[in-house]
Short mmCIF file of C-alpha atoms and ligand atoms in Angstrom, two decimals:
data_model
loop_
_atom_site.label_atom_id
_atom_site.label_comp_id
_atom_site.label_asym_id
_atom_site.label_seq_id
_atom_site.Cartn_x
_atom_site.Cartn_y
_atom_site.Cartn_z
CA MET A 1 -1.49 -8.66 28.19
CA THR A 2 -3.76 -7.41 25.63
CA ALA A 3 -4.28 -3.61 25.31
CA PRO A 4 -7.96 -2.48 26.07
CA LYS A 5 -10.45 -1.31 23.35
CA ILE A 6 -10.17 2.42 23.04
CA TYR A 7 -12.42 2.65 19.95
CA GLU A 8 -15.37 0.45 19.29
CA LEU A 9 -15.93 -0.43 15.50
CA ALA A 10 -19.43 -1.85 16.06
CA GLY A 11 -22.17 0.31 14.33
CA LYS A 12 -19.60 2.46 12.58
CA ARG A 13 -19.48 3.19 8.74
CA ILE A 14 -16.34 1.67 7.78
CA PHE A 15 -14.81 2.41 4.27
CA VAL A 16 -11.91 0.23 2.89
CA ALA A 17 -10.30 1.98 0.19
CA GLY A 18 -8.62 -0.49 -2.17
CA HIS A 19 -11.08 -3.59 -1.49
CA ARG A 20 -10.14 -5.30 -4.60
CA GLY A 21 -6.56 -5.56 -3.69
CA MET A 22 -4.96 -8.32 -1.55
CA VAL A 23 -4.74 -6.29 1.47
CA GLY A 24 -8.02 -4.39 1.28
CA SER A 25 -9.94 -7.73 0.49
CA ALA A 26 -8.36 -9.34 3.39
CA ILE A 27 -9.36 -6.57 5.54
CA VAL A 28 -12.92 -6.50 4.30
CA ARG A 29 -13.14 -10.40 4.90
CA HIS A 30 -11.77 -9.79 8.40
CA LEU A 31 -14.17 -7.04 9.16
CA GLU A 32 -17.17 -8.94 7.82
CA ALA A 33 -16.20 -12.11 9.61
CA VAL A 34 -16.49 -10.32 12.93
CA GLY A 35 -19.70 -8.88 11.96
CA HIS A 36 -18.95 -5.53 10.65
CA ALA A 37 -20.58 -4.06 7.51
CA VAL A 38 -18.12 -2.42 5.17
CA LEU A 39 -18.53 0.37 2.52
CA SER A 40 -16.57 0.25 -0.79
CA ALA A 41 -16.38 2.03 -3.90
CA PRO A 42 -15.84 0.13 -7.25
CA ARG A 43 -12.72 1.65 -9.12
CA ALA A 44 -14.99 2.42 -12.20
CA ALA A 45 -17.16 4.67 -9.95
CA LEU A 46 -14.46 6.25 -7.90
CA ASP A 47 -10.86 7.04 -9.16
CA LEU A 48 -9.04 7.82 -5.93
CA ARG A 49 -6.50 10.00 -7.78
CA ARG A 50 -9.31 12.48 -8.46
CA GLN A 51 -9.82 14.94 -5.61
CA GLU A 52 -13.33 16.15 -6.71
CA ARG A 53 -14.71 12.58 -7.19
CA VAL A 54 -13.22 11.54 -3.76
CA GLU A 55 -14.66 14.46 -1.86
CA GLN A 56 -17.92 13.81 -3.54
CA TRP A 57 -17.96 10.25 -2.42
CA PHE A 58 -16.99 11.10 1.23
CA ASP A 59 -19.82 13.86 1.23
CA ALA A 60 -22.35 11.24 0.15
CA HIS A 61 -21.14 8.37 2.23
CA ARG A 62 -19.65 10.06 5.42
CA PRO A 63 -17.57 7.12 6.70
CA ASP A 64 -16.51 7.08 10.43
CA VAL A 65 -13.54 4.72 9.85
CA VAL A 66 -11.31 4.83 6.63
CA VAL A 67 -8.91 1.96 5.91
CA LEU A 68 -6.56 3.34 3.28
CA ALA A 69 -5.30 -0.09 1.59
CA ALA A 70 -5.57 1.61 -2.01
CA GLY A 71 -2.35 2.21 -3.99
CA LYS A 72 -0.13 1.42 -6.79
CA VAL A 73 1.79 -1.56 -5.82
CA GLY A 74 4.11 -4.13 -7.47
CA GLY A 75 7.23 -6.10 -7.36
CA ILE A 76 10.85 -5.03 -8.02
CA GLY A 77 10.18 -5.14 -11.90
CA ALA A 78 6.90 -3.13 -11.83
CA ASN A 79 8.73 -0.40 -9.49
CA THR A 80 11.61 -0.17 -11.85
CA SER A 81 9.69 0.28 -14.97
CA GLN A 82 6.80 2.78 -13.94
CA PRO A 83 8.33 5.17 -11.65
CA VAL A 84 5.80 7.98 -12.33
CA GLU A 85 2.90 5.69 -11.59
CA PHE A 86 4.46 4.49 -8.41
CA LEU A 87 5.26 8.11 -7.23
CA LEU A 88 2.28 10.11 -8.62
CA ASP A 89 -0.55 7.58 -8.31
CA ASN A 90 0.16 6.94 -4.56
CA LEU A 91 0.70 10.68 -3.76
CA LEU A 92 -2.68 11.54 -5.25
CA ILE A 93 -4.58 8.71 -3.59
CA GLU A 94 -2.95 9.47 -0.07
CA ALA A 95 -3.59 13.31 -0.44
CA ASN A 96 -7.25 12.87 -1.62
CA VAL A 97 -8.34 10.13 0.83
CA ILE A 98 -6.62 11.41 3.95
CA GLY A 99 -7.74 15.04 3.12
CA ALA A 100 -11.21 13.75 2.65
CA ALA A 101 -11.23 11.95 5.75
CA HIS A 102 -10.52 15.01 7.75
CA LYS A 103 -12.68 17.31 5.64
CA PHE A 104 -15.83 14.85 6.12
CA GLY A 105 -15.23 14.11 9.71
CA ALA A 106 -13.85 10.66 9.92
CA GLU A 107 -13.11 9.50 13.52
CA LYS A 108 -10.37 7.09 12.69
CA LEU A 109 -8.08 6.26 9.77
CA LEU A 110 -5.71 3.66 9.16
CA PHE A 111 -2.83 4.13 6.61
CA LEU A 112 -0.62 1.27 5.25
CA GLY A 113 3.08 1.87 4.67
CA SER A 114 5.31 -0.84 3.68
CA SER A 115 8.75 -2.15 4.84
CA CYS A 116 10.50 -1.41 1.75
CA ILE A 117 10.44 2.31 2.52
CA TYR A 118 12.90 1.80 5.46
CA PRO A 119 16.63 2.73 4.34
CA LYS A 120 18.32 0.14 2.37
CA PHE A 121 20.79 -0.77 4.85
CA ALA A 122 18.72 -0.12 8.05
CA ALA A 123 19.94 -2.11 11.07
CA GLN A 124 18.08 -5.36 11.44
CA PRO A 125 15.55 -6.09 12.75
CA ILE A 126 14.34 -2.63 11.65
CA GLN A 127 12.84 -0.44 14.32
CA GLU A 128 10.21 2.28 13.60
CA SER A 129 12.72 4.86 14.47
CA ALA A 130 14.92 3.84 11.28
CA LEU A 131 12.58 5.75 8.88
CA LEU A 132 14.57 8.37 7.15
CA SER A 133 17.82 7.53 8.81
CA GLY A 134 19.54 6.44 5.44
CA PRO A 135 19.52 6.32 1.73
CA LEU A 136 16.63 4.43 0.04
CA GLU A 137 16.80 1.25 -1.98
CA PRO A 138 16.97 2.88 -5.53
CA THR A 139 14.63 0.32 -7.05
CA ASN A 140 11.72 1.31 -5.14
CA GLN A 141 12.48 4.67 -4.13
CA TRP A 142 9.56 6.25 -6.04
CA TYR A 143 7.00 4.09 -4.09
CA ALA A 144 9.01 4.65 -0.84
CA ILE A 145 8.90 8.54 -1.28
CA ALA A 146 5.08 8.41 -1.80
CA LYS A 147 4.56 6.04 1.20
CA ILE A 148 6.64 8.23 3.44
CA ALA A 149 4.70 11.27 2.48
CA GLY A 150 1.47 9.35 3.20
CA LEU A 151 2.63 8.35 6.77
CA LYS A 152 3.68 11.88 7.31
CA LEU A 153 0.27 13.44 6.28
CA ALA A 154 -1.69 11.01 8.48
CA GLU A 155 0.66 12.18 11.28
CA ALA A 156 0.27 15.97 10.11
CA PHE A 157 -3.53 15.60 10.61
CA ARG A 158 -3.01 14.25 14.08
CA VAL A 159 -0.45 17.05 15.06
CA GLU A 160 -2.32 19.94 13.58
CA HIS A 161 -6.15 18.84 13.86
CA GLY A 162 -6.00 16.28 16.41
CA CYS A 163 -7.24 13.50 14.23
CA ASP A 164 -7.22 9.83 15.24
CA PHE A 165 -5.15 8.77 12.18
CA ILE A 166 -2.85 5.79 12.57
CA SER A 167 -0.30 4.08 10.40
CA VAL A 168 1.03 0.54 10.08
CA MET A 169 4.20 -0.80 8.29
CA PRO A 170 3.66 -4.15 7.14
CA THR A 171 6.40 -6.43 6.08
CA ASN A 172 6.39 -8.38 2.87
CA LEU A 173 2.97 -9.95 2.36
CA TYR A 174 1.61 -12.80 0.49
CA GLY A 175 -1.73 -14.66 0.20
CA PRO A 176 -5.06 -15.13 -1.84
CA GLY A 177 -5.82 -12.33 -4.25
CA ASP A 178 -2.21 -11.45 -4.69
CA ASN A 179 -0.87 -10.26 -8.16
CA PHE A 180 0.40 -13.15 -10.08
CA GLU A 181 1.34 -11.17 -13.24
CA PRO A 182 4.82 -12.35 -14.18
CA ALA A 183 6.17 -8.84 -14.85
CA SER A 184 4.65 -6.95 -11.99
CA ALA A 185 4.22 -9.57 -9.31
CA HIS A 186 6.12 -9.77 -5.93
CA VAL A 187 8.63 -12.56 -5.56
CA LEU A 188 6.59 -15.40 -3.89
CA PRO A 189 3.59 -15.27 -6.50
CA ALA A 190 5.88 -14.78 -9.36
CA LEU A 191 7.92 -18.03 -8.26
CA LEU A 192 4.71 -19.86 -7.36
CA ARG A 193 3.42 -19.20 -10.74
CA ARG A 194 6.69 -19.97 -12.52
CA ALA A 195 7.22 -23.25 -10.73
CA HIS A 196 3.66 -24.50 -11.39
CA GLU A 197 3.92 -23.59 -15.08
CA ALA A 198 7.46 -25.11 -15.35
CA ALA A 199 6.19 -28.44 -13.76
CA GLU A 200 3.13 -28.53 -15.92
CA ALA A 201 5.30 -28.01 -19.21
CA GLY A 202 7.76 -30.51 -17.89
CA VAL A 203 10.62 -27.70 -18.10
CA GLU A 204 13.77 -28.56 -16.33
CA LYS A 205 14.84 -25.35 -15.15
CA LEU A 206 13.26 -22.80 -12.73
CA VAL A 207 14.91 -19.36 -13.22
CA VAL A 208 14.94 -17.13 -9.98
CA TRP A 209 15.78 -13.38 -10.49
CA GLY A 210 18.91 -12.24 -8.56
CA SER A 211 21.57 -14.02 -6.64
CA GLY A 212 18.85 -15.78 -4.26
CA ALA A 213 20.85 -14.49 -1.14
CA PRO A 214 18.54 -11.49 -0.14
CA GLN A 215 16.40 -12.43 2.66
CA ARG A 216 12.58 -11.41 2.93
CA GLU A 217 10.32 -11.69 5.97
CA MET A 218 7.08 -13.24 4.71
CA MET A 219 3.66 -12.60 6.29
CA TYR A 220 0.19 -14.05 5.42
CA VAL A 221 -2.17 -11.19 4.32
CA ASP A 222 -4.99 -12.51 6.77
CA ASP A 223 -2.61 -11.88 9.77
CA LEU A 224 -2.09 -8.39 8.67
CA ALA A 225 -5.81 -7.66 8.38
CA ASP A 226 -6.11 -9.14 12.07
CA ALA A 227 -3.61 -6.55 13.06
CA CYS A 228 -5.31 -3.83 11.41
CA VAL A 229 -8.65 -4.51 13.21
CA PHE A 230 -6.84 -4.99 16.36
CA LEU A 231 -5.15 -1.64 15.98
CA LEU A 232 -8.09 0.21 14.81
CA GLU A 233 -9.70 -0.60 18.12
CA ARG A 234 -6.68 -0.64 20.62
CA TYR A 235 -4.22 1.91 19.11
CA SER A 236 -3.99 5.59 19.06
CA GLY A 237 -0.74 7.17 18.48
CA ALA A 238 1.53 9.36 16.22
CA SER A 239 4.22 6.59 15.67
CA PHE A 240 3.31 4.14 13.09
CA LEU A 241 3.71 0.53 14.16
CA ASN A 242 5.59 -2.28 12.39
CA VAL A 243 3.65 -5.44 11.60
CA GLY A 244 5.65 -8.60 10.96
CA SER A 245 5.62 -12.32 11.21
CA GLY A 246 9.26 -13.12 12.41
CA GLU A 247 9.59 -15.68 9.47
CA GLU A 248 12.44 -14.84 7.27
CA PHE A 249 13.69 -16.70 4.29
CA THR A 250 16.29 -16.24 1.60
CA ILE A 251 15.07 -15.82 -1.99
CA ALA A 252 16.65 -19.18 -2.64
CA ASP A 253 14.53 -20.68 0.20
CA LEU A 254 11.37 -19.20 -1.15
CA ALA A 255 12.09 -20.63 -4.58
CA ARG A 256 12.70 -24.21 -3.14
CA LYS A 257 9.59 -23.89 -1.22
CA ALA A 258 7.45 -22.71 -4.09
CA ALA A 259 8.85 -25.49 -6.13
CA ALA A 260 7.96 -28.02 -3.56
CA VAL A 261 4.44 -26.86 -3.07
CA ALA A 262 3.95 -26.73 -7.03
CA GLY A 263 5.46 -30.07 -7.77
CA PHE A 264 8.46 -28.83 -9.62
CA THR A 265 11.34 -31.08 -9.39
CA GLY A 266 13.92 -29.92 -11.76
CA ASP A 267 16.78 -27.38 -11.21
CA ILE A 268 16.65 -24.00 -9.75
CA ALA A 269 18.98 -21.33 -11.32
CA PHE A 270 19.80 -17.87 -10.41
CA ASP A 271 19.76 -14.89 -13.13
CA THR A 272 22.28 -12.40 -11.76
CA THR A 273 21.59 -10.00 -14.41
CA LYS A 274 18.32 -9.23 -12.52
CA PRO A 275 18.46 -6.96 -9.53
CA ASP A 276 18.66 -8.17 -5.71
CA GLY A 277 17.03 -5.20 -4.17
CA THR A 278 17.36 -4.52 -0.56
CA PRO A 279 19.52 -7.25 1.02
CA ARG A 280 17.29 -7.77 4.02
CA LYS A 281 14.26 -6.15 5.74
CA ARG A 282 13.21 -8.04 8.91
CA LEU A 283 10.91 -5.72 11.18
CA ASP A 284 11.25 -5.18 14.73
CA THR A 285 7.70 -5.92 16.05
CA SER A 286 8.16 -5.35 19.73
CA ALA A 287 5.93 -2.21 20.04
CA LEU A 288 2.98 -4.23 18.52
CA ALA A 289 3.77 -7.28 20.51
CA ALA A 290 3.65 -5.04 23.77
CA LEU A 291 -0.03 -4.27 22.88
CA GLY A 292 -0.67 -8.05 22.97
CA TRP A 293 -0.88 -8.93 19.19
CA ARG A 294 0.80 -11.96 17.69
CA PRO A 295 0.79 -13.42 14.12
CA ARG A 296 -1.01 -16.73 13.62
CA THR A 297 -0.20 -18.37 10.34
CA PRO A 298 2.84 -20.20 9.96
CA PHE A 299 4.67 -19.78 6.50
CA ASP A 300 3.92 -23.18 5.25
CA GLU A 301 0.27 -23.08 5.95
CA GLY A 302 0.00 -19.71 4.35
CA LEU A 303 1.84 -20.82 1.31
CA ALA A 304 -0.32 -23.90 0.67
CA ARG A 305 -3.45 -21.73 1.08
CA THR A 306 -1.95 -19.15 -1.52
CA TYR A 307 -1.09 -21.88 -3.92
CA ALA A 308 -4.58 -23.49 -3.55
CA TRP A 309 -6.08 -19.92 -4.34
CA PHE A 310 -3.75 -19.55 -7.41
CA ARG A 311 -4.87 -22.86 -8.89
CA ALA A 312 -8.63 -22.06 -8.03
CA ASN A 313 -8.33 -18.80 -9.86
CA ARG A 314 -5.79 -19.44 -12.52
CA ALA A 315 -8.14 -19.15 -15.38
CA THR A 316 -8.87 -15.65 -14.39
CA LEU A 317 -5.27 -14.41 -14.04
CA ARG A 318 -3.67 -12.44 -16.70
CA ALA A 319 -0.88 -14.02 -18.58
P1 GDP B 401 10.77 -6.30 -2.63
O1 GDP B 401 10.76 -7.35 -1.47
O2 GDP B 401 10.20 -5.14 -2.31
O3 GDP B 401 12.27 -6.17 -3.09
O4 GDP B 401 10.00 -6.75 -3.91
P2 GDP B 401 9.95 -8.35 -4.37
O5 GDP B 401 8.74 -9.11 -3.77
O6 GDP B 401 9.63 -8.08 -5.81
O7 GDP B 401 11.10 -9.26 -4.11
C1 GDP B 401 12.30 -8.93 -4.83
C2 GDP B 401 13.44 -9.95 -4.50
O8 GDP B 401 13.03 -11.23 -4.99
C3 GDP B 401 14.82 -9.63 -5.21
O9 GDP B 401 15.78 -10.00 -4.39
C4 GDP B 401 14.63 -10.27 -6.54
O10 GDP B 401 15.79 -10.48 -7.24
C5 GDP B 401 13.84 -11.71 -6.04
N1 GDP B 401 13.16 -12.31 -7.03
C6 GDP B 401 13.47 -13.55 -7.47
N2 GDP B 401 12.91 -13.92 -8.50
C7 GDP B 401 11.83 -12.92 -8.65
C8 GDP B 401 10.61 -12.84 -9.43
O11 GDP B 401 10.31 -13.53 -10.31
N3 GDP B 401 9.89 -11.67 -9.36
C9 GDP B 401 10.22 -10.77 -8.31
N4 GDP B 401 9.53 -9.49 -8.14
N5 GDP B 401 11.32 -10.85 -7.46
C10 GDP B 401 12.11 -11.90 -7.69
#
């Protein structure tokens, strides 16, 4: 049974912060597809790290609904090399946007966490209650600490001021609009690009970071967008909710799938001098399922669409 609507988005002023990113752009696409107009602010005009600018923007535009999909994100390589940006930029953005949402009277806010902020060795599948129950994975602790602070800030506004601020915890995401830059990309776009370029250049070997053994649950970003819109209208609670696909693969499997879709037929090798990161982080999504939401896009279909997007946009991507 599907949870009833408790909040109507129709006619509301909806601000998606981070509309250029993979997640923000998918949420904008989804909102527009179901007939909602969306407010956004170009990065050049509004630096979300600057409180005064954010407050001026909120004062001028007065959104009723705020989706906070902006943030400094990246794969294991970027997290390791830019700890300050991953911690500080995310803290500033969250503090400014969540604070302004309250100050300028937003009725609803949705904050996005990430499954990598759970403890490194959380019991699988990971329940919401596992947050802060053990040590973090060191490679992404900076991002994790910032995101945990964001979740808690949204919760604190609910506790102290009765704000209808909710949070979701997505599993590993992929899809159109993903970051394909080799040094900072997440695993799937990184492997898709390497496999494509190796096939094109006739290179014999595709090198994969780490042992290939870690497992990752992969979710198509449009499914997350669908879940976010569903929850804006049908959920109000202090606990954040996990959003996952239930489709889990080893890194070695992902490499094989990326190779197949990109037409790479050579050998796959593992560079064990590179870190593995968290061994596994499959989410327990029973709380979300109880509200009546289900993912729709099978991995192979999402992978084909993502690869098609990569090919169509390759000329515009940075090396
Ligand atoms: P995580 O899920 O937060 O750990 O981040 P990633 O999406 O970056 O995935 C990291 C996992 O994929 C680790 O086990 C890496 O060793 C593995 N991996 C294999 N090749 C690559 C690659 O080219 N880039 C990235 N980012 N990770 C890779």
